[in-house]
Amino acid sequence: MSALTPPRHARGPKAPAAVHAATALVLLLVVGVVALDSSQAPPPRIAEFAPQSVEQITESQQGQSASGPGGGRAPGSTPTPEEIAAAGGKLDELAGPTPAPVTVPRSRRCYGNPPRQTEDPQSPPCVPYWDPKQDNGGATAPGVTADEIVVAWPFSLEKVGDTERLAKHFNLRYEFYGRKIKLVNYQPRGGVFGGFQASDMQASAVDVHERIKAFASLAYPPKSGAEHHYYDALAARGILGIDSHASNRTEADYTANAPYEWNYLPAFDTMMRNYAEWICKSLAGRRPQYGGTGTAELTSPRVFGLVYFKSADGSIADRSILTSALRNGCGVVPAAELELTTGQQTILKLQEAKVTSIICLCQGGHYFDSLMPAATQQVYFPEWLVSSYHYLDYDGVGQKFPAEHAEHAFGLTFHNKWLPQKDMPWYQAIKEADPAYETGDDGYASAAYERYYELLLLASGIQMAGPNLTAQSFQSGLFKAKFPAPGSGDAPLYAVGGGFGPGNHTMSEDAATIWYSASGESYTTNVRRGTFCYIRSGKRYALGQWPREDPPLFREPCK
């Protein structure tokens, strides 16, 4: 026997050793489990546009540590053999106070870096999860209760089910502090196809205030060009108006009615200054190569004409914003500046002025029902410039252009790029609310698109306002929010970039260059072909960013 090996009788008793061994084994297993959990790879990054579950629950053993107060044993942990011996085997004396229940904080799922609320790159920043057991203040504003936020919904040319599904999406995915958006549909005075006089709009606003008792309203049907009467009447009654249509409203108009009037699309002055910069850098001083017969044989330089229309209330958009920007930016002065009367009279005056390129602050129907047919009669095929002003950039409008003029139509769009429906946030939102949803061949995609962005703006303001929801906290929340908008203006989604702030009550601020293709596949309707195509796949520019170039228009394939 080695001198270093103690005699058998000198070894300690076997029972304590067994206890220590068992304790060590337990500790080893615990450490192993913790190590395994902490060493696992994080979950794979969620695809930006794959709808996921509404909430994620993360467990945190709050209040528990390796030792209790003063460095002693943590309450509720298993006593060691030494502690049992010291206590004389009385385990009750070792138990200590009953441990507090484990809290399980919950947080809504966030996306991207910096984190935003949903997969849509234009969704607002995430906010901390709010426990619905907390007091949200109840009736913090007219149309607001502890459980709901009443939102008026003027019926337009849309599928009711689509808008209802969109509201369900935002109620599920956004933090509304124990409340839900409650849409109340109503028929505007004068009807969807009515004249929409100022008196009709003001009467509708009274209905929203007195009968519906709403906190906010979605957009009024854009038929007359004078929808501001509706929003102004709402503002006078302390009700938010959420628009998604290009109108005559400047930022000064929105600010004067703050915090009640909002738009997803840019204010008229922002739109016109972008339009002027693009014309100066891309078209002015170059030959009208995209025109046809009757445009001075395509001589250089282009000669611009400006046509504008009078709204149902007699108001006219402040075209001086555009003309001043053109004159100051590149010395362009329209050779003809005409109020649209009859198509034939207007076209004759444009021809007399040798206009090669027409800018029209008008509605889609003014192009395809009036000016273009009159131009065909005069064998006059100028360049037709389009923009987001009154839907001139929508597929459904371009598809109504006479074929001999459609091939000469191009311009700017301030809307998001149209992608295949499965890639559009509005479609994904509806599909999430109703997995069985199919759009069919009905051509209502543009209406769902508009309602989605109205609800996005509204939901963003409600979320950022916090539990104390008022019109003022709605504005303050949007002004403080930094919308992540990853990849805005560029690939792969070419989404609108922008946000809100003092002196800025509209969300989008940039645009893309487009041209019309009669053979291109439309993503707004499956009924007809024909679409607006994008140069550089839809790359967007804001004021001060437009490149000085001859844009590569009318080059297939359509993207």
Coordinates of C-alpha atoms in Angstrom, one line a residue:
M1 CA 0.0 0.0 0.0
S2 CA 1.4 3.4 -0.9
A3 CA 2.4 5.8 1.8
L4 CA 0.2 8.4 0.0
T5 CA -2.9 6.2 0.2
P6 CA -4.8 6.6 3.6
P7 CA -5.9 3.4 5.3
R8 CA -9.5 2.4 4.5
H9 CA -10.6 3.1 8.1
A10 CA -9.3 6.7 7.8
R11 CA -11.7 7.6 4.9
G12 CA -14.9 9.6 5.8
P13 CA -18.3 8.1 6.1
K14 CA -20.0 7.0 2.9
A15 CA -23.5 8.7 3.5
P16 CA -22.3 12.4 3.5
A17 CA -20.2 11.6 0.4
A18 CA -23.3 10.3 -1.4
V19 CA -25.2 13.4 -0.4
H20 CA -22.5 15.6 -1.8
A21 CA -22.3 13.5 -4.9
A22 CA -26.0 13.8 -5.5
T23 CA -25.9 17.5 -4.8
A24 CA -23.1 17.9 -7.3
L25 CA -25.0 15.9 -9.9
V26 CA -28.0 18.2 -9.5
L27 CA -25.9 21.3 -9.8
L28 CA -24.2 19.8 -12.8
L29 CA -27.5 19.1 -14.5
V30 CA -28.8 22.6 -13.7
V31 CA -25.6 24.2 -15.1
G32 CA -25.9 22.0 -18.2
V33 CA -29.4 23.0 -18.9
V34 CA -28.6 26.7 -18.5
A35 CA -25.5 26.3 -20.7
L36 CA -27.5 24.5 -23.3
D37 CA -30.2 27.2 -23.3
S38 CA -27.7 30.1 -23.5
S39 CA -25.6 28.5 -26.1
Q40 CA -28.4 27.9 -28.6
A41 CA -28.3 30.0 -31.7
P42 CA -30.9 32.9 -31.7
P43 CA -34.0 32.2 -33.7
P44 CA -33.6 32.9 -37.4
R45 CA -34.4 36.4 -38.4
I46 CA -38.1 36.6 -39.4
A47 CA -38.7 37.4 -43.0
E48 CA -39.6 41.1 -43.2
F49 CA -42.9 40.4 -45.0
A50 CA -44.0 37.0 -43.5
P51 CA -47.0 37.6 -41.1
Q52 CA -46.2 36.1 -37.7
S53 CA -48.0 35.7 -34.4
V54 CA -49.4 38.8 -32.8
E55 CA -47.5 38.6 -29.5
Q56 CA -44.3 37.1 -28.2
I57 CA -44.0 36.2 -24.5
T58 CA -40.6 36.3 -22.9
E59 CA -40.0 34.9 -19.4
S60 CA -37.7 36.6 -17.0
Q61 CA -37.2 35.2 -13.4
Q62 CA -37.4 38.7 -11.9
G63 CA -36.4 39.0 -8.2
Q64 CA -34.4 35.7 -8.2
S65 CA -30.6 35.5 -7.9
A66 CA -27.9 33.2 -6.8
S67 CA -28.2 34.4 -3.2
G68 CA -30.9 35.9 -1.1
P69 CA -30.8 39.3 0.7
G70 CA -27.5 39.9 2.5
G71 CA -25.8 37.1 0.5
G72 CA -27.8 34.2 2.1
R73 CA -29.6 31.4 0.3
A74 CA -32.2 32.5 -2.2
P75 CA -35.8 32.1 -1.0
G76 CA -37.3 28.8 -2.2
S77 CA -34.0 27.2 -3.2
T78 CA -33.1 23.7 -2.0
P79 CA -31.1 23.7 1.3
T80 CA -27.6 22.1 1.3
P81 CA -26.8 19.1 3.7
E82 CA -24.7 21.5 5.8
E83 CA -27.7 23.9 6.3
I84 CA -29.9 20.9 7.2
A85 CA -27.4 19.8 9.8
A86 CA -27.0 23.3 11.2
A87 CA -30.8 23.6 11.6
G88 CA -31.0 20.3 13.5
G89 CA -33.0 18.8 10.7
K90 CA -35.9 21.4 11.0
L91 CA -36.6 22.2 7.4
D92 CA -39.4 24.6 8.3
E93 CA -36.9 27.0 9.8
L94 CA -35.0 27.0 6.5
A95 CA -37.9 27.6 4.2
G96 CA -38.1 31.4 4.8
P97 CA -40.8 33.6 3.3
T98 CA -42.9 32.2 0.4
P99 CA -41.2 33.3 -2.8
A100 CA -43.0 36.0 -4.9
P101 CA -44.8 34.6 -8.0
V102 CA -42.6 34.7 -11.1
T103 CA -43.7 37.6 -13.4
V104 CA -43.8 37.1 -17.1
P105 CA -43.5 40.4 -18.9
R106 CA -45.0 40.4 -22.4
S107 CA -44.0 42.4 -25.4
R108 CA -45.5 42.7 -28.8
R109 CA -43.3 41.3 -31.6
C110 CA -41.1 43.9 -33.3
Y111 CA -39.3 43.7 -36.6
G112 CA -36.0 45.0 -38.0
N113 CA -33.3 47.2 -36.6
P114 CA -34.3 49.8 -35.4
P115 CA -37.4 47.9 -34.3
R116 CA -40.7 48.8 -35.9
Q117 CA -44.2 47.6 -35.2
T118 CA -44.9 45.3 -38.1
E119 CA -43.3 43.8 -41.3
D120 CA -44.3 46.9 -43.3
P121 CA -41.2 49.1 -43.5
Q122 CA -43.4 52.1 -43.0
S123 CA -44.8 51.0 -39.7
P124 CA -43.9 53.1 -36.7
P125 CA -41.3 52.4 -34.0
C126 CA -42.2 49.7 -31.5
V127 CA -43.4 50.8 -28.0
P128 CA -43.2 48.9 -24.7
Y129 CA -45.9 46.4 -24.1
W130 CA -48.8 47.9 -22.1
D131 CA -50.6 45.7 -19.5
P132 CA -54.3 45.9 -20.2
K133 CA -55.0 45.6 -16.5
Q134 CA -53.7 49.2 -16.2
D135 CA -56.0 52.2 -16.3
N136 CA -55.9 53.8 -19.8
G137 CA -57.8 56.9 -18.7
G138 CA -61.1 55.8 -20.2
A139 CA -62.8 58.6 -22.1
T140 CA -59.7 60.7 -22.8
A141 CA -61.3 62.5 -25.8
P142 CA -64.7 62.6 -27.7
G143 CA -65.1 59.2 -29.5
V144 CA -62.7 57.5 -27.1
T145 CA -63.7 55.1 -24.3
A146 CA -61.7 52.7 -22.2
D147 CA -62.5 50.0 -24.8
E148 CA -62.8 51.6 -28.2
I149 CA -61.9 54.4 -30.6
V150 CA -64.8 55.4 -32.9
V151 CA -63.7 56.1 -36.4
A152 CA -66.1 57.4 -39.1
W153 CA -65.9 55.6 -42.4
P154 CA -67.4 57.5 -45.4
F155 CA -68.3 54.8 -47.8
S156 CA -66.5 55.1 -51.2
L157 CA -65.9 52.8 -54.2
E158 CA -64.4 49.9 -52.1
K159 CA -65.2 46.5 -50.8
V160 CA -66.6 46.8 -47.3
G161 CA -65.0 43.5 -46.3
D162 CA -61.5 44.6 -47.3
T163 CA -61.7 47.7 -45.1
E164 CA -63.1 45.6 -42.2
R165 CA -60.2 43.1 -42.5
L166 CA -57.7 45.9 -42.5
A167 CA -59.1 47.3 -39.3
K168 CA -58.8 43.9 -37.7
H169 CA -55.2 43.7 -38.7
F170 CA -54.3 47.0 -37.0
N171 CA -56.3 46.1 -33.9
L172 CA -54.4 42.8 -33.6
R173 CA -50.9 44.1 -34.3
Y174 CA -50.7 47.6 -32.9
E175 CA -50.6 48.8 -29.3
F176 CA -53.8 50.7 -28.6
Y177 CA -53.6 50.5 -24.8
G178 CA -56.6 48.3 -24.2
R179 CA -58.7 49.9 -26.9
K180 CA -59.7 48.9 -30.4
I181 CA -60.6 50.9 -33.5
K182 CA -64.3 50.7 -34.2
L183 CA -65.2 51.6 -37.7
V184 CA -68.7 53.2 -38.3
N185 CA -69.6 53.1 -41.9
Y186 CA -71.9 55.9 -43.3
Q187 CA -73.2 57.1 -46.6
P188 CA -71.8 60.7 -47.4
R189 CA -74.4 63.3 -48.1
G190 CA -75.0 63.5 -51.9
G191 CA -74.1 59.9 -52.4
V192 CA -70.9 58.2 -53.6
F193 CA -71.6 59.4 -57.1
G194 CA -73.1 62.8 -56.1
G195 CA -71.8 66.2 -56.8
F196 CA -70.2 66.6 -53.4
Q197 CA -70.8 70.3 -53.0
A198 CA -69.3 72.1 -50.0
S199 CA -72.7 71.9 -48.3
D200 CA -72.8 68.1 -48.6
M201 CA -69.3 67.7 -47.1
Q202 CA -70.1 70.1 -44.2
A203 CA -73.3 68.2 -43.5
S204 CA -71.5 64.9 -43.5
A205 CA -69.0 66.3 -41.0
V206 CA -72.0 67.3 -38.8
D207 CA -73.2 63.7 -39.0
V208 CA -69.8 62.4 -37.9
H209 CA -69.9 64.8 -34.9
E210 CA -73.4 64.5 -33.8
R211 CA -74.6 61.0 -34.9
I212 CA -71.4 58.9 -35.0
K213 CA -69.6 60.8 -32.3
A214 CA -66.2 59.9 -33.8
F215 CA -62.7 60.6 -32.7
A216 CA -61.4 60.5 -36.3
S217 CA -62.6 59.9 -39.9
L218 CA -61.1 58.0 -42.8
A219 CA -60.8 59.8 -46.2
Y220 CA -63.8 61.3 -47.9
P221 CA -64.5 60.1 -51.5
P222 CA -62.3 62.2 -53.8
K223 CA -64.7 63.3 -56.4
S224 CA -65.0 67.0 -56.5
G225 CA -61.5 68.3 -55.8
A226 CA -62.9 70.3 -52.9
E227 CA -62.8 67.7 -50.1
H228 CA -61.1 70.1 -47.8
H229 CA -64.6 71.4 -46.8
Y230 CA -65.1 68.0 -45.1
Y231 CA -61.8 68.1 -43.2
D232 CA -62.1 71.7 -42.2
A233 CA -65.6 71.1 -40.8
L234 CA -64.3 68.1 -38.9
A235 CA -61.4 70.2 -37.5
A236 CA -63.8 72.9 -36.3
R237 CA -65.5 70.2 -34.2
G238 CA -62.3 68.7 -32.9
I239 CA -62.3 65.5 -35.1
L240 CA -59.3 64.1 -36.9
G241 CA -59.4 63.8 -40.7
I242 CA -57.1 61.2 -42.3
D243 CA -56.7 61.6 -46.0
S244 CA -54.8 59.5 -48.6
H245 CA -55.4 61.5 -51.8
A246 CA -53.4 64.2 -53.5
S247 CA -55.4 67.5 -53.1
N248 CA -54.9 71.3 -53.2
R249 CA -54.0 71.4 -49.5
T250 CA -50.6 72.9 -48.8
E251 CA -48.6 72.3 -45.6
A252 CA -49.8 75.8 -44.5
D253 CA -53.4 74.5 -44.7
Y254 CA -52.6 71.5 -42.6
T255 CA -50.7 73.5 -40.0
A256 CA -53.5 76.1 -39.7
N257 CA -55.9 73.2 -38.8
A258 CA -53.5 71.3 -36.6
P259 CA -53.6 68.9 -34.9
Y260 CA -56.7 67.6 -36.9
E261 CA -55.8 67.3 -40.6
W262 CA -53.4 64.6 -41.9
N263 CA -52.5 63.0 -45.2
Y264 CA -50.5 60.0 -46.3
L265 CA -49.5 61.7 -49.6
P266 CA -47.5 64.9 -49.7
A267 CA -49.0 68.3 -49.4
F268 CA -49.6 70.1 -52.7
D269 CA -46.7 72.4 -52.3
T270 CA -44.3 69.5 -51.6
M271 CA -45.6 67.6 -54.6
M272 CA -45.3 70.6 -57.0
R273 CA -41.8 71.5 -55.9
N274 CA -40.6 68.0 -56.6
Y275 CA -42.4 68.0 -59.9
A276 CA -40.7 71.3 -60.9
E277 CA -37.3 70.0 -59.9
W278 CA -37.8 66.8 -61.9
I279 CA -39.0 68.8 -65.0
C280 CA -36.0 71.1 -64.8
K281 CA -33.4 68.4 -64.4
S282 CA -34.9 65.7 -66.7
L283 CA -37.0 67.4 -69.4
A284 CA -36.3 71.1 -69.8
G285 CA -34.0 72.1 -72.7
R286 CA -34.2 68.7 -74.3
R287 CA -36.2 67.6 -77.3
P288 CA -39.7 66.2 -76.8
Q289 CA -38.6 62.7 -78.0
Y290 CA -41.6 61.0 -76.4
G291 CA -44.2 63.0 -78.3
G292 CA -45.6 62.3 -81.8
T293 CA -47.1 63.9 -84.8
G294 CA -48.1 67.5 -84.3
T295 CA -45.5 68.4 -81.7
A296 CA -43.4 70.7 -83.9
E297 CA -41.7 67.7 -85.5
L298 CA -40.0 66.9 -82.2
T299 CA -37.9 70.0 -82.3
S300 CA -35.8 71.1 -79.4
P301 CA -36.3 72.4 -76.8
R302 CA -39.6 71.3 -75.2
V303 CA -42.4 73.8 -75.0
F304 CA -44.5 73.3 -71.9
G305 CA -48.2 74.1 -71.4
L306 CA -50.1 74.1 -68.1
V307 CA -53.8 73.2 -67.9
Y308 CA -55.7 73.4 -64.6
F309 CA -59.4 72.8 -63.6
K310 CA -61.8 74.5 -61.3
S311 CA -63.2 72.4 -58.4
A312 CA -66.9 72.0 -57.8
D313 CA -66.7 74.8 -55.2
G314 CA -65.0 77.1 -57.7
S315 CA -61.6 76.8 -56.1
I316 CA -58.4 76.3 -58.1
A317 CA -55.1 74.8 -57.0
D318 CA -52.4 77.4 -56.3
R319 CA -50.5 76.7 -59.6
S320 CA -48.1 79.6 -58.8
I321 CA -46.2 77.1 -56.5
L322 CA -45.4 75.1 -59.6
T323 CA -44.8 78.0 -62.0
S324 CA -42.5 79.8 -59.5
A325 CA -40.5 76.7 -58.9
L326 CA -40.1 76.2 -62.7
R327 CA -39.1 79.8 -63.3
N328 CA -36.6 79.9 -60.4
G329 CA -35.3 76.4 -61.0
C330 CA -34.5 76.5 -64.8
G331 CA -36.2 79.5 -66.3
V332 CA -39.1 77.6 -67.7
V333 CA -42.3 79.6 -68.3
P334 CA -45.3 77.7 -69.7
A335 CA -46.1 79.0 -73.2
A336 CA -49.8 78.5 -72.4
E337 CA -51.5 78.5 -69.0
L338 CA -55.1 77.6 -69.4
E339 CA -58.2 76.8 -67.3
L340 CA -59.8 73.7 -68.7
T341 CA -63.0 74.6 -70.5
T342 CA -64.0 72.3 -73.3
G343 CA -61.4 69.8 -74.6
Q344 CA -61.5 71.2 -78.1
Q345 CA -61.0 74.8 -77.1
T346 CA -58.1 73.9 -74.7
I347 CA -56.3 71.7 -77.3
L348 CA -56.6 74.4 -80.0
K349 CA -54.9 77.0 -77.7
L350 CA -52.2 74.5 -76.8
Q351 CA -51.5 73.8 -80.5
E352 CA -51.4 77.5 -81.3
A353 CA -48.8 78.0 -78.5
K354 CA -46.8 75.1 -80.1
V355 CA -46.8 73.2 -76.8
T356 CA -45.0 69.8 -77.0
S357 CA -45.4 68.7 -73.4
I358 CA -48.6 69.2 -71.3
I359 CA -48.7 69.5 -67.5
C360 CA -52.2 69.0 -66.3
L361 CA -53.4 69.8 -62.7
C362 CA -56.6 67.9 -63.4
Q363 CA -58.4 64.6 -62.9
G364 CA -57.9 61.5 -64.8
G365 CA -61.2 61.9 -66.7
H366 CA -60.0 65.3 -68.0
Y367 CA -57.3 63.5 -69.9
F368 CA -59.1 60.4 -71.2
D369 CA -62.6 61.9 -71.7
S370 CA -61.8 65.4 -72.8
L371 CA -58.3 66.5 -73.8
M372 CA -56.9 63.3 -75.5
P373 CA -60.0 62.7 -77.7
A374 CA -59.9 66.3 -78.8
A375 CA -56.2 66.1 -79.5
T376 CA -56.8 63.0 -81.7
Q377 CA -59.3 65.0 -83.8
Q378 CA -56.6 67.7 -84.3
V379 CA -53.9 65.1 -85.2
Y380 CA -51.9 66.4 -82.2
F381 CA -49.9 63.9 -80.1
P382 CA -48.0 65.8 -77.4
E383 CA -46.2 64.4 -74.3
W384 CA -48.7 64.0 -71.5
L385 CA -47.2 64.5 -68.1
V386 CA -48.8 62.7 -65.1
S387 CA -48.4 62.9 -61.4
S388 CA -50.3 61.6 -58.3
Y389 CA -52.5 64.7 -58.4
H390 CA -56.0 63.3 -58.7
Y391 CA -55.0 59.8 -59.7
L392 CA -53.3 60.5 -63.0
D393 CA -50.7 57.9 -62.0
Y394 CA -53.1 55.0 -61.4
D395 CA -53.2 52.0 -63.7
G396 CA -57.0 52.3 -63.9
V397 CA -56.6 55.8 -65.4
G398 CA -53.9 54.9 -67.8
Q399 CA -55.9 52.0 -69.1
K400 CA -58.6 54.5 -70.3
F401 CA -56.1 56.6 -72.2
P402 CA -56.7 56.3 -76.0
A403 CA -54.0 54.0 -77.3
E404 CA -52.6 56.7 -79.6
H405 CA -51.9 58.9 -76.5
A406 CA -51.1 56.3 -73.9
E407 CA -47.7 55.7 -75.5
H408 CA -46.8 59.4 -74.8
A409 CA -47.7 59.4 -71.1
F410 CA -45.1 59.6 -68.3
G411 CA -44.3 61.5 -65.2
L412 CA -44.0 61.1 -61.4
T413 CA -45.7 59.0 -58.8
F414 CA -45.7 59.8 -55.1
H415 CA -47.3 56.5 -54.2
N416 CA -45.5 53.3 -53.2
K417 CA -44.4 51.1 -56.0
W418 CA -47.0 48.6 -57.1
L419 CA -45.7 45.1 -56.6
P420 CA -47.4 41.8 -57.1
Q421 CA -50.2 41.7 -54.6
K422 CA -48.7 39.0 -52.4
D423 CA -45.8 41.4 -51.7
M424 CA -48.0 44.4 -50.9
P425 CA -48.4 45.3 -47.2
W426 CA -52.1 46.0 -47.6
Y427 CA -52.7 42.5 -49.1
Q428 CA -50.6 40.8 -46.4
A429 CA -52.6 42.6 -43.7
I430 CA -56.0 41.5 -45.2
K431 CA -54.6 37.9 -45.7
E432 CA -53.5 37.8 -42.1
A433 CA -57.0 38.8 -40.9
D434 CA -58.6 36.4 -43.3
P435 CA -56.3 33.6 -44.5
A436 CA -59.0 32.5 -47.0
Y437 CA -59.1 35.9 -48.7
E438 CA -58.7 36.2 -52.4
T439 CA -59.1 39.5 -54.3
G440 CA -60.5 38.0 -57.5
D441 CA -60.8 39.8 -60.8
D442 CA -62.6 42.8 -59.4
G443 CA -60.1 45.7 -59.6
Y444 CA -60.5 47.0 -56.1
A445 CA -56.9 46.7 -55.1
S446 CA -56.3 50.5 -55.3
A447 CA -59.2 51.1 -52.8
A448 CA -57.8 48.6 -50.3
Y449 CA -54.3 50.2 -50.8
E450 CA -55.7 53.7 -49.9
R451 CA -57.6 52.5 -46.9
Y452 CA -54.6 50.6 -45.7
Y453 CA -52.4 53.7 -45.6
E454 CA -55.1 55.8 -44.0
L455 CA -55.4 53.2 -41.2
L456 CA -51.6 53.0 -41.0
L457 CA -51.4 56.7 -40.4
L458 CA -54.2 56.6 -37.9
A459 CA -52.9 53.5 -36.0
S460 CA -49.4 55.0 -35.9
G461 CA -50.7 58.2 -34.2
I462 CA -52.8 56.2 -31.7
Q463 CA -49.9 53.9 -30.8
M464 CA -47.4 56.8 -30.4
A465 CA -49.9 58.9 -28.4
G466 CA -49.9 56.5 -25.5
P467 CA -52.9 55.7 -23.2
N468 CA -53.9 59.3 -22.9
L469 CA -55.3 59.6 -26.4
T470 CA -56.3 63.1 -27.6
A471 CA -55.9 64.9 -30.8
Q472 CA -52.9 66.8 -29.3
S473 CA -51.2 63.6 -28.0
F474 CA -51.8 62.0 -31.4
Q475 CA -49.8 64.9 -33.1
S476 CA -47.1 64.9 -30.4
G477 CA -46.6 61.2 -30.8
L478 CA -46.2 61.4 -34.6
F479 CA -43.9 64.3 -34.3
K480 CA -41.6 62.5 -31.9
A481 CA -41.7 59.2 -33.8
K482 CA -38.7 58.3 -36.0
F483 CA -40.2 56.0 -38.6
P484 CA -37.5 53.3 -39.4
A485 CA -38.6 52.8 -43.0
P486 CA -35.7 50.5 -43.8
G487 CA -34.7 50.7 -47.5
S488 CA -37.1 53.4 -48.4
G489 CA -36.6 54.8 -51.8
D490 CA -34.5 51.9 -53.0
A491 CA -34.5 48.2 -53.6
P492 CA -36.1 45.8 -52.9
L493 CA -39.4 47.5 -52.1
Y494 CA -38.9 51.1 -53.2
A495 CA -41.2 52.2 -50.4
V496 CA -42.1 55.8 -49.7
G497 CA -39.8 57.6 -47.3
G498 CA -40.8 60.3 -44.9
G499 CA -42.4 61.0 -41.5
F500 CA -43.9 63.8 -39.5
G501 CA -42.7 66.7 -37.5
P502 CA -43.6 70.4 -36.8
G503 CA -44.7 71.9 -40.1
N504 CA -45.1 68.4 -41.7
H505 CA -48.5 66.7 -41.4
T506 CA -48.1 64.4 -44.4
M507 CA -46.1 61.1 -44.4
S508 CA -44.6 60.7 -47.9
E509 CA -42.0 63.1 -49.3
D510 CA -40.4 61.4 -52.3
A511 CA -41.4 60.1 -55.8
A512 CA -40.4 57.8 -58.6
T513 CA -40.4 58.3 -62.4
I514 CA -42.9 56.3 -64.4
W515 CA -44.1 55.7 -68.0
Y516 CA -47.1 53.9 -69.3
S517 CA -47.0 50.5 -71.0
A518 CA -50.2 49.2 -72.7
S519 CA -48.8 45.6 -72.5
G520 CA -47.5 45.7 -68.9
E521 CA -49.1 43.6 -66.3
S522 CA -51.3 45.5 -63.9
Y523 CA -51.2 44.7 -60.2
T524 CA -54.2 46.9 -59.3
T525 CA -56.7 44.9 -61.5
N526 CA -56.7 41.5 -63.1
V527 CA -59.3 42.5 -65.6
R528 CA -57.2 44.6 -68.0
R529 CA -53.6 44.8 -69.0
G530 CA -51.7 48.1 -69.0
T531 CA -49.7 49.7 -66.2
F532 CA -47.3 52.4 -65.3
C533 CA -43.7 51.2 -65.4
Y534 CA -40.8 52.5 -63.3
I535 CA -37.3 53.6 -64.3
R536 CA -34.6 52.0 -62.2
S537 CA -37.3 49.7 -60.9
G538 CA -38.8 52.5 -58.9
K539 CA -35.9 54.3 -57.2
R540 CA -37.2 57.3 -55.4
Y541 CA -35.9 60.8 -54.9
A542 CA -36.9 63.7 -52.6
L543 CA -36.6 67.5 -53.1
G544 CA -33.0 68.4 -53.8
Q545 CA -32.1 64.8 -54.8
W546 CA -33.3 64.5 -58.4
P547 CA -30.5 63.6 -60.8
R548 CA -29.8 65.8 -63.8
E549 CA -30.3 63.4 -66.7
D550 CA -32.4 62.4 -69.7
P551 CA -34.4 59.7 -68.0
P552 CA -34.5 56.2 -69.7
L553 CA -38.2 56.1 -70.4
F554 CA -40.3 53.7 -72.5
R555 CA -37.7 50.9 -72.4
E556 CA -39.0 47.4 -72.0
P557 CA -39.2 45.3 -70.0
C558 CA -41.7 47.0 -67.8
K559 CA -40.5 46.9 -64.2

